[in-house]
Amino acid sequence: MSDSLTNGESDVSLFDGSILKELDFSECLATYKPTISHTSPGENLIMRPLQLSDYEKGYMKLLTHLTVVGDVTKKEFEDRFCKMRGCADSYYVVVVEDTSVGKVIGSVTLAVEQKFIRQCSSRARVEDVVVDDEYRGKQLGKLLLDVAMLLSKKIGCYKVSLECKDKLVPFYEQFGYVAGEQNYMV
Ligand SMILES: CC(C)(COP(=O)(O)OP(=O)(O)OC[C@H]1O[C@@H](n2cnc3c(N)ncnc32)[C@H](O)[C@@H]1OP(=O)(O)O)[C@@H](O)C(=O)NCCC(=O)NCCS
């Protein structure tokens, strides 16, 4: 980890976490039973931006619940982290940490694309929504999705979309996502 990056601090965040604190969660609050929020996600849990030290806190292992991750070294992780961090206003990887065990147990990525259209607007994609299986069913997936949606609004995106397997369509429909009219091609 380079000194210029850490600037003497013990850790580095992927983006300025103050934007999370500024989110207006009031429109979502009533939908949580029991009540949790991004500032209070549960006992010993905190929600925050991805940090460099999350490599040691199991972030890459968490991603294996999603897809093939590969054998990513710490150096490779740090290089990718720095590249993403260098793209201003583009990568918002939000994680939930269980501070009692120092482990990252949930994550969502909001990837923002800068556009010329719509008066130089931006559009966002929700990617890599994952909750550690020991922590599922506690509304954390919902919380991560709500935070991604509120972040996209705060940033001023005109559109937010995601791709998912058929079996997860009902999960995302709960949050207002609908099948788009355009074809998705790979
Ligand atoms: C999908 C996932 C993120 C859900 O996380 P979670 O924390 O268990 O979800 P929540 O507790 O917030 O559930 C919120 C609601 O969604 C429902 N739900 C959860 N998983 C669901 C699924 N796979 N399909 C349909 N509904 C689902 C819950 O029952 C709950 O509904 P309720 O409010 O009526 O009780 C988690 O199961 C996961 O990480 N899966 C593996 C990775 C993955 O497939 N990610 C999505 C990639 S597109």
Coordinates of N, CA and C and ligand atoms in Angstrom, one line a residue:
M1 N 0.9 -1.2 0.0 CA 0.0 0.0 0.0 C 0.9 1.3 0.0
S2 N 0.7 2.1 -0.9 CA 1.6 3.3 -1.0 C 1.3 4.3 0.0
D3 N 2.4 5.0 0.5 CA 2.2 6.1 1.5 C 1.3 7.2 1.0
S4 N 1.5 7.5 -0.3 CA 0.7 8.6 -0.8 C -0.8 8.3 -0.8
L5 N -1.1 7.1 -0.9 CA -2.5 6.7 -0.9 C -3.1 6.7 0.5
T6 N -2.3 6.1 1.4 CA -2.9 6.1 2.8 C -2.7 7.4 3.5
N7 N -1.7 8.2 3.1 CA -1.6 9.5 3.7 C -1.5 9.4 5.2
G8 N -0.9 8.4 5.7 CA -0.7 8.2 7.1 C -2.0 7.7 7.8
E9 N -3.1 7.6 7.1 CA -4.3 7.1 7.7 C -4.2 5.5 7.7
S10 N -5.0 5.0 8.6 CA -4.9 3.5 8.8 C -5.7 2.8 7.6
D11 N -6.6 3.5 7.0 CA -7.3 2.8 5.9 C -7.7 3.8 4.8
V12 N -8.1 3.3 3.7 CA -8.6 4.2 2.5 C -9.9 3.7 2.1
S13 N -10.8 4.6 1.9 CA -12.1 4.3 1.3 C -12.2 4.5 -0.2
L14 N -13.0 3.7 -0.8 CA -13.1 3.7 -2.3 C -13.8 5.1 -2.7
F15 N -14.7 5.6 -1.9 CA -15.3 6.9 -2.1 C -15.6 7.6 -0.8
D16 N -15.9 8.8 -0.9 CA -16.2 9.6 0.3 C -17.5 9.1 1.0
G17 N -17.3 8.6 2.2 CA -18.4 8.0 2.9 C -19.5 8.9 3.4
S18 N -19.2 10.2 3.3 CA -20.1 11.2 3.8 C -21.4 11.2 3.0
I19 N -21.3 10.8 1.7 CA -22.5 10.7 0.8 C -23.5 9.7 1.4
L20 N -23.0 8.7 2.0 CA -23.9 7.7 2.6 C -24.7 8.3 3.7
K21 N -24.0 9.1 4.6 CA -24.7 9.7 5.7 C -25.7 10.7 5.3
E22 N -25.5 11.3 4.1 CA -26.4 12.3 3.6 C -27.7 11.7 2.9
L23 N -27.7 10.4 2.7 CA -28.9 9.9 2.1 C -30.2 10.0 2.9
D24 N -31.3 10.4 2.2 CA -32.5 10.6 2.9 C -33.3 9.2 2.9
F25 N -33.2 8.6 4.0 CA -33.7 7.2 4.1 C -35.2 7.2 4.5
S26 N -35.8 8.4 4.7 CA -37.2 8.4 5.3 C -38.2 7.7 4.4
E27 N -38.0 7.8 3.1 CA -39.0 7.1 2.2 C -39.0 5.6 2.3
C28 N -37.9 5.0 2.8 CA -37.7 3.6 2.9 C -38.0 3.0 4.3
L29 N -37.8 3.8 5.3 CA -37.8 3.4 6.7 C -39.0 2.5 7.1
A30 N -40.2 2.9 6.7 CA -41.4 2.2 7.1 C -41.5 0.8 6.5
T31 N -40.7 0.5 5.5 CA -40.8 -0.8 4.9 C -40.0 -1.9 5.6
Y32 N -39.3 -1.5 6.6 CA -38.4 -2.4 7.4 C -39.1 -2.8 8.7
K33 N -39.2 -4.1 8.8 CA -39.7 -4.7 10.1 C -38.9 -5.9 10.5
P34 N -38.1 -5.8 11.6 CA -37.9 -4.6 12.4 C -37.1 -3.5 11.7
T35 N -37.2 -2.4 12.3 CA -36.6 -1.2 11.7 C -35.0 -1.3 11.6
I36 N -34.5 -1.2 10.4 CA -33.0 -1.0 10.3 C -32.9 0.1 9.3
S37 N -31.7 0.6 9.2 CA -31.4 1.6 8.2 C -29.9 1.6 7.8
H38 N -29.5 2.4 6.9 CA -28.1 2.4 6.5 C -27.2 2.8 7.6
T39 N -27.7 3.7 8.5 CA -26.8 4.1 9.6 C -26.9 3.2 10.8
S40 N -27.9 2.3 10.7 CA -28.1 1.4 11.8 C -28.6 0.0 11.3
P41 N -27.7 -0.8 10.6 CA -28.1 -2.0 9.9 C -28.4 -3.2 10.8
G42 N -28.0 -3.1 12.1 CA -28.2 -4.2 13.0 C -27.1 -4.3 14.0
E43 N -27.3 -5.2 15.0 CA -26.3 -5.3 16.1 C -24.9 -5.6 15.5
N44 N -23.9 -4.8 15.9 CA -22.5 -5.0 15.5 C -22.3 -4.8 14.0
L45 N -23.3 -4.3 13.3 CA -23.2 -4.1 11.8 C -23.0 -2.7 11.4
I46 N -22.1 -2.4 10.5 CA -22.0 -1.0 10.0 C -22.0 -1.1 8.4
M47 N -22.6 0.0 7.9 CA -22.5 0.1 6.4 C -21.6 1.2 6.0
R48 N -20.7 1.0 5.1 CA -19.7 1.9 4.7 C -19.2 1.7 3.3
P49 N -18.3 2.6 2.8 CA -17.7 2.3 1.5 C -16.7 1.1 1.7
L50 N -16.4 0.4 0.6 CA -15.4 -0.6 0.5 C -14.0 0.1 0.9
Q51 N -13.2 -0.6 1.7 CA -11.9 0.0 2.1 C -10.8 -1.0 1.7
L52 N -9.6 -0.5 1.6 CA -8.5 -1.3 1.2 C -8.3 -2.5 2.1
S53 N -8.6 -2.3 3.4 CA -8.3 -3.5 4.3 C -9.4 -4.5 4.2
D54 N -10.4 -4.3 3.3 CA -11.5 -5.3 3.2 C -11.0 -6.6 2.5
Y55 N -9.8 -6.5 1.9 CA -9.2 -7.7 1.3 C -9.0 -8.7 2.5
E56 N -8.5 -8.2 3.6 CA -8.3 -9.1 4.8 C -9.6 -9.4 5.5
K57 N -10.6 -8.6 5.2 CA -11.9 -8.8 5.9 C -12.9 -9.7 5.1
G58 N -12.3 -10.4 4.2 CA -13.1 -11.5 3.5 C -14.0 -11.0 2.3
Y59 N -13.7 -9.8 1.8 CA -14.5 -9.2 0.7 C -14.5 -10.2 -0.5
M60 N -13.3 -10.6 -0.9 CA -13.2 -11.5 -2.1 C -13.9 -12.8 -1.9
K61 N -13.8 -13.3 -0.6 CA -14.5 -14.6 -0.3 C -16.1 -14.4 -0.5
L62 N -16.5 -13.2 0.0 CA -17.9 -12.9 -0.1 C -18.4 -13.0 -1.5
L63 N -17.6 -12.4 -2.4 CA -17.9 -12.4 -3.8 C -18.0 -13.8 -4.5
T64 N -17.4 -14.8 -3.8 CA -17.5 -16.1 -4.4 C -18.9 -16.7 -4.2
H65 N -19.8 -16.0 -3.4 CA -21.2 -16.4 -3.3 C -21.9 -16.0 -4.6
L66 N -21.3 -15.2 -5.4 CA -21.9 -14.6 -6.6 C -21.5 -15.3 -7.8
T67 N -20.2 -15.5 -8.0 CA -19.7 -16.0 -9.2 C -18.2 -16.4 -9.0
V68 N -17.6 -16.8 -10.1 CA -16.2 -17.1 -10.1 C -15.4 -15.9 -9.8
V69 N -14.5 -16.0 -8.8 CA -13.7 -14.8 -8.5 C -12.2 -15.0 -8.9
G70 N -11.7 -16.2 -8.8 CA -10.3 -16.4 -9.2 C -9.4 -16.2 -8.0
D71 N -8.2 -16.4 -8.2 CA -7.2 -16.3 -7.1 C -6.6 -14.9 -7.1
V72 N -7.3 -13.9 -6.6 CA -6.9 -12.5 -6.7 C -5.9 -12.2 -5.5
T73 N -4.7 -11.8 -5.8 CA -3.7 -11.5 -4.8 C -4.1 -10.1 -4.2
K74 N -3.4 -9.9 -3.0 CA -3.6 -8.6 -2.3 C -3.2 -7.4 -3.3
K75 N -2.1 -7.6 -3.9 CA -1.6 -6.6 -4.8 C -2.6 -6.3 -6.0
E76 N -3.1 -7.4 -6.5 CA -4.1 -7.2 -7.6 C -5.3 -6.5 -7.1
F77 N -5.8 -6.9 -5.9 CA -6.9 -6.2 -5.3 C -6.6 -4.7 -5.1
E78 N -5.4 -4.4 -4.6 CA -5.1 -3.0 -4.3 C -5.0 -2.2 -5.6
D79 N -4.4 -2.8 -6.6 CA -4.3 -2.1 -7.9 C -5.7 -1.8 -8.5
R80 N -6.6 -2.8 -8.4 CA -7.9 -2.6 -9.0 C -8.7 -1.5 -8.2
F81 N -8.5 -1.6 -6.8 CA -9.1 -0.6 -5.9 C -8.7 0.8 -6.3
C82 N -7.4 1.0 -6.5 CA -6.8 2.3 -6.8 C -7.3 2.8 -8.1
K83 N -7.4 1.9 -9.1 CA -7.9 2.3 -10.4 C -9.4 2.8 -10.3
M84 N -10.2 2.0 -9.5 CA -11.6 2.4 -9.4 C -11.7 3.7 -8.6
R85 N -10.9 3.8 -7.6 CA -10.9 5.0 -6.7 C -10.5 6.3 -7.6
G86 N -9.7 6.1 -8.6 CA -9.2 7.2 -9.4 C -10.2 7.6 -10.4
C87 N -11.3 6.9 -10.6 CA -12.4 7.3 -11.5 C -13.4 8.0 -10.7
A88 N -13.3 9.3 -10.6 CA -14.2 10.1 -9.8 C -15.7 9.8 -10.1
D89 N -16.5 9.7 -9.0 CA -18.0 9.6 -9.1 C -18.4 8.4 -10.0
S90 N -17.6 7.3 -10.0 CA -18.0 6.2 -10.9 C -18.2 4.9 -10.2
Y91 N -17.5 4.6 -9.1 CA -17.6 3.3 -8.5 C -18.0 3.5 -7.0
Y92 N -19.2 3.0 -6.7 CA -19.6 3.1 -5.3 C -19.9 1.6 -4.8
V93 N -18.8 1.1 -4.2 CA -19.0 -0.3 -3.6 C -19.3 -0.1 -2.1
V94 N -20.5 -0.5 -1.8 CA -21.0 -0.3 -0.4 C -21.0 -1.7 0.3
V95 N -20.4 -1.7 1.5 CA -20.3 -3.0 2.2 C -21.0 -2.9 3.6
V96 N -21.4 -4.1 4.1 CA -21.8 -4.2 5.5 C -20.7 -5.0 6.2
E97 N -20.2 -4.5 7.3 CA -19.2 -5.3 8.1 C -19.8 -5.7 9.4
D98 N -19.6 -6.9 9.8 CA -19.9 -7.3 11.2 C -18.6 -7.0 12.0
T99 N -18.7 -6.0 12.8 CA -17.5 -5.5 13.5 C -17.2 -6.4 14.6
S100 N -18.1 -7.3 15.0 CA -17.7 -8.2 16.1 C -16.8 -9.3 15.7
V101 N -16.7 -9.5 14.4 CA -15.8 -10.5 13.9 C -14.9 -10.0 12.8
G102 N -15.0 -8.7 12.5 CA -14.2 -8.0 11.5 C -14.3 -8.7 10.1
K103 N -15.6 -8.9 9.7 CA -15.8 -9.6 8.4 C -16.8 -8.8 7.6
V104 N -16.5 -8.7 6.3 CA -17.5 -8.1 5.3 C -18.5 -9.1 5.0
I105 N -19.8 -8.8 5.3 CA -20.9 -9.8 5.1 C -21.9 -9.4 4.1
G106 N -21.8 -8.3 3.5 CA -22.7 -7.9 2.4 C -22.1 -6.8 1.6
S107 N -22.6 -6.8 0.3 CA -22.0 -5.8 -0.6 C -22.9 -5.5 -1.7
V108 N -22.9 -4.3 -2.2 CA -23.5 -3.9 -3.5 C -22.6 -2.9 -4.2
T109 N -22.6 -3.0 -5.5 CA -21.8 -2.0 -6.3 C -22.8 -1.2 -7.1
L110 N -22.7 0.1 -7.1 CA -23.4 1.0 -8.0 C -22.3 1.6 -8.9
A111 N -22.4 1.1 -10.2 CA -21.4 1.6 -11.2 C -22.1 2.7 -12.0
V112 N -21.4 3.9 -12.0 CA -22.1 5.0 -12.6 C -21.3 5.4 -13.9
E113 N -22.1 5.5 -15.0 CA -21.5 5.8 -16.3 C -21.9 7.3 -16.7
Q114 N -20.8 8.1 -17.0 CA -21.0 9.5 -17.3 C -21.5 9.5 -18.8
K115 N -22.5 10.3 -19.1 CA -23.1 10.4 -20.4 C -23.0 11.8 -21.0
F116 N -23.1 11.9 -22.3 CA -23.3 13.2 -22.9 C -24.8 13.5 -23.1
I117 N -25.5 12.4 -23.3 CA -27.0 12.6 -23.5 C -27.7 13.1 -22.2
R118 N -28.9 13.6 -22.4 CA -29.7 14.1 -21.3 C -29.0 15.1 -20.5
Q119 N -28.4 16.1 -21.2 CA -27.8 17.2 -20.6 C -26.6 16.8 -19.7
C120 N -25.8 15.9 -20.4 CA -24.6 15.4 -19.7 C -24.9 14.7 -18.3
S121 N -25.9 13.8 -18.4 CA -26.4 13.1 -17.2 C -25.5 11.8 -17.0
S122 N -26.0 11.1 -16.0 CA -25.3 9.8 -15.7 C -26.4 8.7 -15.6
R123 N -26.0 7.5 -15.8 CA -26.9 6.3 -15.6 C -26.1 5.3 -14.7
A124 N -26.8 4.6 -14.0 CA -26.1 3.7 -13.0 C -26.6 2.2 -13.3
R125 N -25.7 1.3 -12.9 CA -26.0 -0.1 -12.9 C -25.8 -0.7 -11.5
V126 N -26.7 -1.5 -11.0 CA -26.5 -2.2 -9.8 C -25.9 -3.5 -10.1
E127 N -24.8 -3.8 -9.4 CA -24.0 -5.0 -9.7 C -23.6 -5.7 -8.4
D128 N -23.4 -6.9 -8.5 CA -22.8 -7.7 -7.4 C -23.4 -7.5 -6.0
V129 N -24.8 -7.7 -6.0 CA -25.5 -7.7 -4.8 C -25.3 -9.0 -4.1
V130 N -24.8 -9.0 -2.9 CA -24.5 -10.3 -2.2 C -24.5 -10.1 -0.7
V131 N -25.1 -11.2 0.0 CA -25.1 -11.2 1.4 C -24.6 -12.6 1.8
D132 N -23.7 -12.6 2.7 CA -23.1 -13.9 3.3 C -24.3 -14.8 3.7
D133 N -24.2 -16.1 3.4 CA -25.4 -16.9 3.7 C -25.8 -17.0 5.2
E134 N -24.8 -16.8 6.1 CA -25.2 -16.8 7.5 C -26.0 -15.5 7.9
Y135 N -26.0 -14.5 7.1 CA -26.7 -13.3 7.4 C -27.9 -13.0 6.6
R136 N -28.3 -14.0 5.8 CA -29.5 -13.8 4.9 C -30.8 -13.7 5.7
G137 N -31.8 -13.1 5.1 CA -33.1 -13.1 5.7 C -33.2 -12.1 6.8
K138 N -32.2 -11.1 6.9 CA -32.3 -10.1 7.9 C -32.5 -8.7 7.2
Q139 N -33.0 -8.7 6.0 CA -33.3 -7.5 5.3 C -32.1 -6.7 4.8
L140 N -30.9 -7.4 4.8 CA -29.7 -6.7 4.4 C -29.6 -6.6 2.9
G141 N -30.1 -7.6 2.1 CA -30.1 -7.4 0.7 C -31.0 -6.3 0.3
K142 N -32.1 -6.2 0.9 CA -33.1 -5.1 0.7 C -32.4 -3.7 1.0
L143 N -31.7 -3.7 2.2 CA -31.1 -2.5 2.6 C -30.0 -2.0 1.6
L144 N -29.2 -3.0 1.1 CA -28.2 -2.7 0.1 C -28.8 -2.1 -1.2
L145 N -29.9 -2.7 -1.6 CA -30.6 -2.3 -2.8 C -31.2 -0.9 -2.6
D146 N -31.8 -0.6 -1.5 CA -32.3 0.7 -1.2 C -31.2 1.8 -1.2
V147 N -30.1 1.4 -0.6 CA -29.0 2.4 -0.5 C -28.5 2.6 -2.0
A148 N -28.4 1.6 -2.8 CA -27.9 1.8 -4.2 C -28.9 2.7 -4.9
M149 N -30.2 2.5 -4.7 CA -31.2 3.3 -5.4 C -31.1 4.8 -4.9
L150 N -31.0 5.0 -3.6 CA -30.9 6.3 -3.0 C -29.6 7.0 -3.5
L151 N -28.5 6.3 -3.6 CA -27.3 6.8 -4.1 C -27.4 7.3 -5.5
S152 N -28.1 6.4 -6.3 CA -28.2 6.8 -7.7 C -29.0 8.1 -7.9
K153 N -30.0 8.2 -7.0 CA -30.9 9.5 -7.0 C -30.0 10.7 -6.6
K154 N -29.3 10.5 -5.5 CA -28.4 11.5 -5.0 C -27.4 12.0 -6.0
I155 N -26.9 11.1 -6.8 CA -25.9 11.4 -7.8 C -26.5 12.1 -9.0
G156 N -27.8 11.9 -9.1 CA -28.6 12.5 -10.2 C -28.7 11.6 -11.5
C157 N -28.6 10.3 -11.3 CA -28.7 9.4 -12.4 C -30.1 9.4 -13.0
Y158 N -30.2 9.4 -14.3 CA -31.6 9.4 -14.9 C -32.1 8.0 -15.0
K159 N -31.3 7.0 -14.8 CA -31.7 5.6 -15.0 C -30.8 4.7 -14.1
V160 N -31.5 3.7 -13.5 CA -30.6 2.7 -12.8 C -31.2 1.3 -13.3
S161 N -30.3 0.4 -13.6 CA -30.7 -0.9 -14.1 C -29.9 -2.0 -13.5
L162 N -30.3 -3.2 -13.7 CA -29.5 -4.4 -13.3 C -29.8 -5.6 -14.2
E163 N -28.9 -6.5 -14.1 CA -29.1 -7.8 -14.8 C -29.2 -8.9 -13.8
C164 N -30.1 -9.8 -14.0 CA -30.2 -10.9 -13.0 C -30.7 -12.2 -13.7
K165 N -30.5 -13.3 -13.0 CA -31.0 -14.6 -13.4 C -32.5 -14.6 -13.2
D166 N -33.2 -15.5 -14.0 CA -34.7 -15.6 -13.9 C -35.1 -15.8 -12.5
K167 N -34.4 -16.6 -11.7 CA -34.9 -16.9 -10.3 C -34.9 -15.7 -9.4
L168 N -34.1 -14.7 -9.8 CA -34.1 -13.5 -8.9 C -35.0 -12.4 -9.3
V169 N -35.7 -12.6 -10.4 CA -36.7 -11.6 -10.9 C -37.7 -11.2 -9.8
P170 N -38.3 -12.2 -9.1 CA -39.2 -11.8 -8.0 C -38.5 -11.0 -6.9
F171 N -37.3 -11.3 -6.6 CA -36.5 -10.6 -5.6 C -36.5 -9.1 -6.0
Y172 N -36.0 -8.8 -7.2 CA -35.9 -7.4 -7.6 C -37.2 -6.7 -7.9
E173 N -38.2 -7.5 -8.3 CA -39.5 -6.8 -8.5 C -40.0 -6.2 -7.3
Q174 N -39.7 -6.8 -6.1 CA -40.2 -6.2 -4.8 C -39.7 -4.8 -4.7
F175 N -38.6 -4.5 -5.3 CA -38.0 -3.1 -5.1 C -38.3 -2.2 -6.3
G176 N -39.3 -2.6 -7.1 CA -39.7 -1.7 -8.1 C -39.0 -1.9 -9.5
Y177 N -38.1 -2.8 -9.5 CA -37.5 -3.1 -10.9 C -38.5 -3.9 -11.7
V178 N -38.5 -3.5 -13.0 CA -39.4 -4.2 -13.9 C -38.6 -4.6 -15.1
A179 N -39.1 -5.6 -15.8 CA -38.4 -6.0 -17.1 C -38.4 -4.9 -18.1
G180 N -37.3 -4.6 -18.6 CA -37.2 -3.4 -19.6 C -37.8 -3.8 -20.9
E181 N -38.0 -2.8 -21.7 CA -38.6 -3.0 -23.0 C -37.5 -3.3 -24.0
Q182 N -36.3 -3.0 -23.7 CA -35.2 -3.2 -24.6 C -34.6 -4.6 -24.4
N183 N -34.1 -5.2 -25.5 CA -33.4 -6.5 -25.4 C -32.1 -6.4 -24.7
Y184 N -31.7 -7.4 -23.9 CA -30.4 -7.4 -23.3 C -29.6 -8.5 -24.1
M185 N -28.5 -8.1 -24.7 CA -27.7 -9.0 -25.5 C -26.3 -9.1 -25.0
V186 N -25.8 -10.3 -25.1 CA -24.4 -10.5 -24.7 C -23.7 -11.3 -25.8
Ligands
LIG1 C1 -30.3 -12.3 -3.1 C2 -29.7 -12.0 -1.8 C3 -28.8 -10.8 -1.9 C4 -30.8 -11.6 -0.8 O1 -30.2 -11.2 0.4 P1 -31.0 -11.3 1.8 O2 -30.3 -10.4 2.8 O3 -31.3 -12.6 2.3 O4 -32.4 -10.6 1.4 P2 -33.4 -9.8 2.4 O5 -33.4 -10.5 3.7 O6 -33.2 -8.4 2.3 O7 -34.8 -10.2 1.7 C5 -35.7 -9.2 1.3 C6 -36.9 -9.8 0.7 O8 -36.5 -10.6 -0.5 C7 -36.9 -11.9 -0.3 N1 -35.9 -12.7 -1.0 C8 -34.7 -13.0 -0.5 N2 -34.0 -13.7 -1.4 C9 -34.9 -14.0 -2.4 C10 -34.8 -14.7 -3.7 N3 -33.6 -15.4 -4.0 N4 -35.9 -14.8 -4.5 C11 -37.0 -14.1 -4.1 N5 -37.2 -13.4 -3.0 C12 -36.1 -13.3 -2.2 C13 -37.0 -12.2 1.1 O9 -37.9 -13.2 1.4 C14 -37.6 -10.8 1.6 O10 -38.9 -10.7 1.4 P3 -39.9 -10.2 2.6 O11 -39.5 -8.8 2.8 O12 -41.3 -10.3 2.0 O13 -39.7 -11.1 3.7 C15 -28.9 -13.2 -1.2 O14 -29.7 -14.3 -1.1 C16 -27.6 -13.5 -1.9 O15 -26.6 -13.0 -1.6 N6 -27.7 -14.5 -2.9 C17 -26.5 -15.0 -3.6 C18 -25.9 -13.9 -4.5 C19 -26.9 -13.5 -5.6 O16 -27.6 -14.3 -6.2 N7 -27.0 -12.2 -5.8 C20 -27.9 -11.6 -6.8 C21 -27.1 -11.4 -8.1 S1 -28.1 -10.8 -9.4

